[in-house]
Amino acid sequence: MFQGDPVVIQGFTIPSNDPVFLTIIAIHVLCALTCVVAGIFAMLAQKKAGLHPKAGKIYYYALFIVFITATIIAFYRWKEDYHLFILGTTSFFCAVIARRAVKRKWQKWSVIHIIGMGLSYTILIIAFYVDNGKFLPVWKDLNPVLYWLLPLLVAIPLIIRTLLRHPLSKEYFNRKKR
């Protein structure tokens, strides 16, 4: 469907200069950047009414659009981008579960929320590096396997640390020891 020639924009090779494709890519990139910023605000905000849930809601809906645009891109470029569909689906699924756990107050909802949102954000970052690492300074010199592993090596200790320090999940872990 997307015909056209590859185009290089700010050092990133875009596979088609088709206006529809470029529009989808632009929406995808803007929403992904929104996810990154909103995710940081949600992570750093106090976990109470106000900034945390607002930033979380922005993250969630922007991630939904990232998922939709990634699906469209992957559908038309399956051979090249099927892995981005898998990553996008996984990231969004983690966010859906994490959000549902809070909304429905599942047992251990805080643990599910922290793990789900942490993994969702991490997978979003992995997708960026897997797709764009070859164009980035420093990253382009790394083995592509590290595009997958480095974000996980950073995120997993942070998720564990959050689980052990957050009052609600900490309470669950302390209760289990007794």
Short mmCIF file of C-alpha atoms in Angstrom, two decimals:
data_model
loop_
_atom_site.label_atom_id
_atom_site.label_comp_id
_atom_site.label_asym_id
_atom_site.label_seq_id
_atom_site.Cartn_x
_atom_site.Cartn_y
_atom_site.Cartn_z
CA MET A 1 0.00 0.00 0.00
CA PHE A 2 2.71 2.49 0.97
CA GLN A 3 4.69 3.20 -2.16
CA GLY A 4 7.49 5.68 -2.41
CA ASP A 5 11.17 5.98 -1.83
CA PRO A 6 13.01 5.81 1.48
CA VAL A 7 13.74 9.18 3.05
CA VAL A 8 16.23 10.16 5.75
CA ILE A 9 14.93 12.54 8.41
CA GLN A 10 17.33 13.69 11.14
CA GLY A 11 19.51 10.63 10.53
CA PHE A 12 16.59 8.17 10.71
CA THR A 13 15.74 6.23 7.56
CA ILE A 14 11.99 6.21 6.93
CA PRO A 15 11.11 3.41 4.48
CA SER A 16 8.63 5.43 2.40
CA ASN A 17 7.98 9.06 1.57
CA ASP A 18 4.30 8.30 0.94
CA PRO A 19 2.33 11.14 2.64
CA VAL A 20 -0.08 8.75 4.39
CA PHE A 21 2.80 6.65 5.72
CA LEU A 22 4.67 9.77 6.88
CA THR A 23 1.51 11.00 8.65
CA ILE A 24 1.12 7.66 10.47
CA ILE A 25 4.81 7.72 11.42
CA ALA A 26 4.50 11.32 12.68
CA ILE A 27 1.48 10.45 14.85
CA HIS A 28 3.30 7.34 16.09
CA VAL A 29 6.45 9.27 17.04
CA LEU A 30 4.55 12.12 18.74
CA CYS A 31 2.44 9.72 20.80
CA ALA A 32 5.48 7.60 21.70
CA LEU A 33 7.29 10.73 22.91
CA THR A 34 4.17 11.64 24.88
CA CYS A 35 4.31 8.18 26.47
CA VAL A 36 7.95 8.61 27.45
CA VAL A 37 7.34 12.01 29.09
CA ALA A 38 4.01 11.09 30.72
CA GLY A 39 5.53 7.83 31.98
CA ILE A 40 8.37 9.70 33.65
CA PHE A 41 5.92 12.11 35.30
CA ALA A 42 3.77 9.21 36.51
CA MET A 43 6.80 7.35 37.87
CA LEU A 44 8.19 10.35 39.73
CA ALA A 45 4.90 11.79 41.00
CA GLN A 46 3.54 11.05 44.44
CA LYS A 47 1.12 8.15 44.23
CA LYS A 48 -2.05 10.01 45.13
CA ALA A 49 -4.81 11.93 43.37
CA GLY A 50 -3.40 14.55 41.02
CA LEU A 51 -0.34 14.24 38.83
CA HIS A 52 0.18 10.46 39.02
CA PRO A 53 -3.26 9.41 37.70
CA LYS A 54 -3.36 12.28 35.18
CA ALA A 55 0.06 11.41 33.76
CA GLY A 56 -0.90 7.73 33.84
CA LYS A 57 -4.08 8.40 31.86
CA ILE A 58 -2.12 10.41 29.26
CA TYR A 59 0.44 7.57 29.06
CA TYR A 60 -2.30 4.98 28.60
CA TYR A 61 -4.20 6.77 25.84
CA ALA A 62 -1.05 7.83 24.00
CA LEU A 63 0.15 4.21 24.23
CA PHE A 64 -3.16 3.10 22.72
CA ILE A 65 -2.47 5.33 19.70
CA VAL A 66 1.14 4.05 19.53
CA PHE A 67 -0.27 0.51 19.52
CA ILE A 68 -2.77 1.32 16.73
CA THR A 69 -0.17 3.08 14.55
CA ALA A 70 2.40 0.31 15.14
CA THR A 71 -0.24 -2.22 14.12
CA ILE A 72 -0.97 -0.32 10.90
CA ILE A 73 2.72 0.02 10.08
CA ALA A 74 3.41 -3.65 10.84
CA PHE A 75 0.40 -4.80 8.82
CA TYR A 76 1.73 -3.15 5.68
CA ARG A 77 5.39 -4.01 6.36
CA TRP A 78 4.96 -7.33 8.16
CA LYS A 79 8.26 -8.91 7.11
CA GLU A 80 10.25 -5.90 8.34
CA ASP A 81 8.15 -4.88 11.35
CA TYR A 82 6.27 -7.87 12.77
CA HIS A 83 8.44 -7.71 15.91
CA LEU A 84 7.22 -4.14 16.52
CA PHE A 85 3.64 -5.40 16.41
CA ILE A 86 4.52 -8.03 19.03
CA LEU A 87 6.28 -5.44 21.23
CA GLY A 88 3.45 -2.92 20.83
CA THR A 89 0.82 -5.52 21.66
CA THR A 90 2.76 -6.70 24.70
CA SER A 91 3.37 -3.17 25.97
CA PHE A 92 -0.28 -2.19 25.59
CA PHE A 93 -1.50 -5.48 27.10
CA CYS A 94 0.70 -4.89 30.19
CA ALA A 95 -0.76 -1.38 30.55
CA VAL A 96 -4.33 -2.66 30.16
CA ILE A 97 -3.82 -5.27 32.89
CA ALA A 98 -2.08 -2.74 35.17
CA ARG A 99 -4.85 -0.18 34.72
CA ARG A 100 -7.61 -2.75 35.17
CA ALA A 101 -6.00 -3.99 38.41
CA VAL A 102 -6.26 -0.47 39.86
CA LYS A 103 -9.74 0.29 38.55
CA ARG A 104 -11.22 -2.97 39.81
CA LYS A 105 -9.06 -3.16 42.96
CA TRP A 106 -7.94 -6.70 42.33
CA GLN A 107 -6.23 -8.53 45.14
CA LYS A 108 -2.57 -7.38 45.09
CA TRP A 109 -3.60 -4.62 42.67
CA SER A 110 -0.64 -2.40 43.58
CA VAL A 111 1.86 -5.16 42.77
CA ILE A 112 0.13 -5.91 39.45
CA HIS A 113 -0.02 -2.19 38.63
CA ILE A 114 3.67 -1.56 39.37
CA ILE A 115 4.86 -4.60 37.44
CA GLY A 116 2.44 -4.04 34.54
CA MET A 117 3.19 -0.37 34.03
CA GLY A 118 6.91 -0.91 34.58
CA LEU A 119 6.99 -3.62 31.92
CA SER A 120 4.77 -1.61 29.58
CA TYR A 121 7.16 1.35 29.72
CA THR A 122 10.22 -0.88 29.40
CA ILE A 123 8.82 -2.65 26.34
CA LEU A 124 8.00 0.73 24.79
CA ILE A 125 11.66 1.70 25.21
CA ILE A 126 12.85 -1.67 23.88
CA ALA A 127 10.69 -1.19 20.76
CA PHE A 128 12.30 2.20 20.19
CA TYR A 129 15.83 0.82 20.46
CA VAL A 130 15.08 -2.28 18.38
CA ASP A 131 13.68 -0.10 15.60
CA ASN A 132 16.05 2.86 15.86
CA GLY A 133 19.21 1.71 17.65
CA LYS A 134 21.03 1.27 14.36
CA PHE A 135 20.67 5.03 13.72
CA LEU A 136 21.68 6.28 17.18
CA PRO A 137 25.16 7.35 18.27
CA VAL A 138 26.74 4.79 20.62
CA TRP A 139 23.78 2.39 20.16
CA LYS A 140 24.64 1.77 16.48
CA ASP A 141 27.99 0.33 17.61
CA LEU A 142 26.37 -2.15 20.01
CA ASN A 143 25.30 -5.69 19.28
CA PRO A 144 21.55 -5.51 18.44
CA VAL A 145 20.82 -8.07 21.19
CA LEU A 146 21.67 -5.30 23.64
CA TYR A 147 18.78 -3.19 22.28
CA TRP A 148 16.58 -5.81 23.96
CA LEU A 149 18.65 -6.50 27.05
CA LEU A 150 19.92 -3.11 28.29
CA PRO A 151 16.47 -1.62 28.96
CA LEU A 152 15.54 -4.79 30.87
CA LEU A 153 18.77 -4.68 32.87
CA VAL A 154 17.92 -1.13 33.95
CA ALA A 155 14.17 -1.64 34.46
CA ILE A 156 13.99 -4.90 36.38
CA PRO A 157 15.99 -3.65 39.40
CA LEU A 158 13.93 -0.43 39.40
CA ILE A 159 10.66 -2.37 39.33
CA ILE A 160 11.85 -4.62 42.17
CA ARG A 161 13.02 -1.59 44.16
CA THR A 162 9.64 0.08 43.66
CA LEU A 163 7.81 -3.06 44.77
CA LEU A 164 9.89 -3.24 47.93
CA ARG A 165 9.48 0.46 48.76
CA HIS A 166 5.93 1.30 47.75
CA PRO A 167 3.75 1.32 50.89
CA LEU A 168 0.98 -0.87 49.46
CA SER A 169 3.18 -3.52 47.88
CA LYS A 170 5.64 -3.35 50.77
CA GLU A 171 2.73 -4.06 53.09
CA TYR A 172 1.84 -7.14 51.02
CA PHE A 173 5.41 -8.49 51.09
CA ASN A 174 5.75 -7.86 54.85
CA ARG A 175 2.41 -9.57 55.50
CA LYS A 176 3.56 -12.60 53.54
CA LYS A 177 6.71 -12.97 55.70
CA ARG A 178 4.73 -13.25 58.94
#
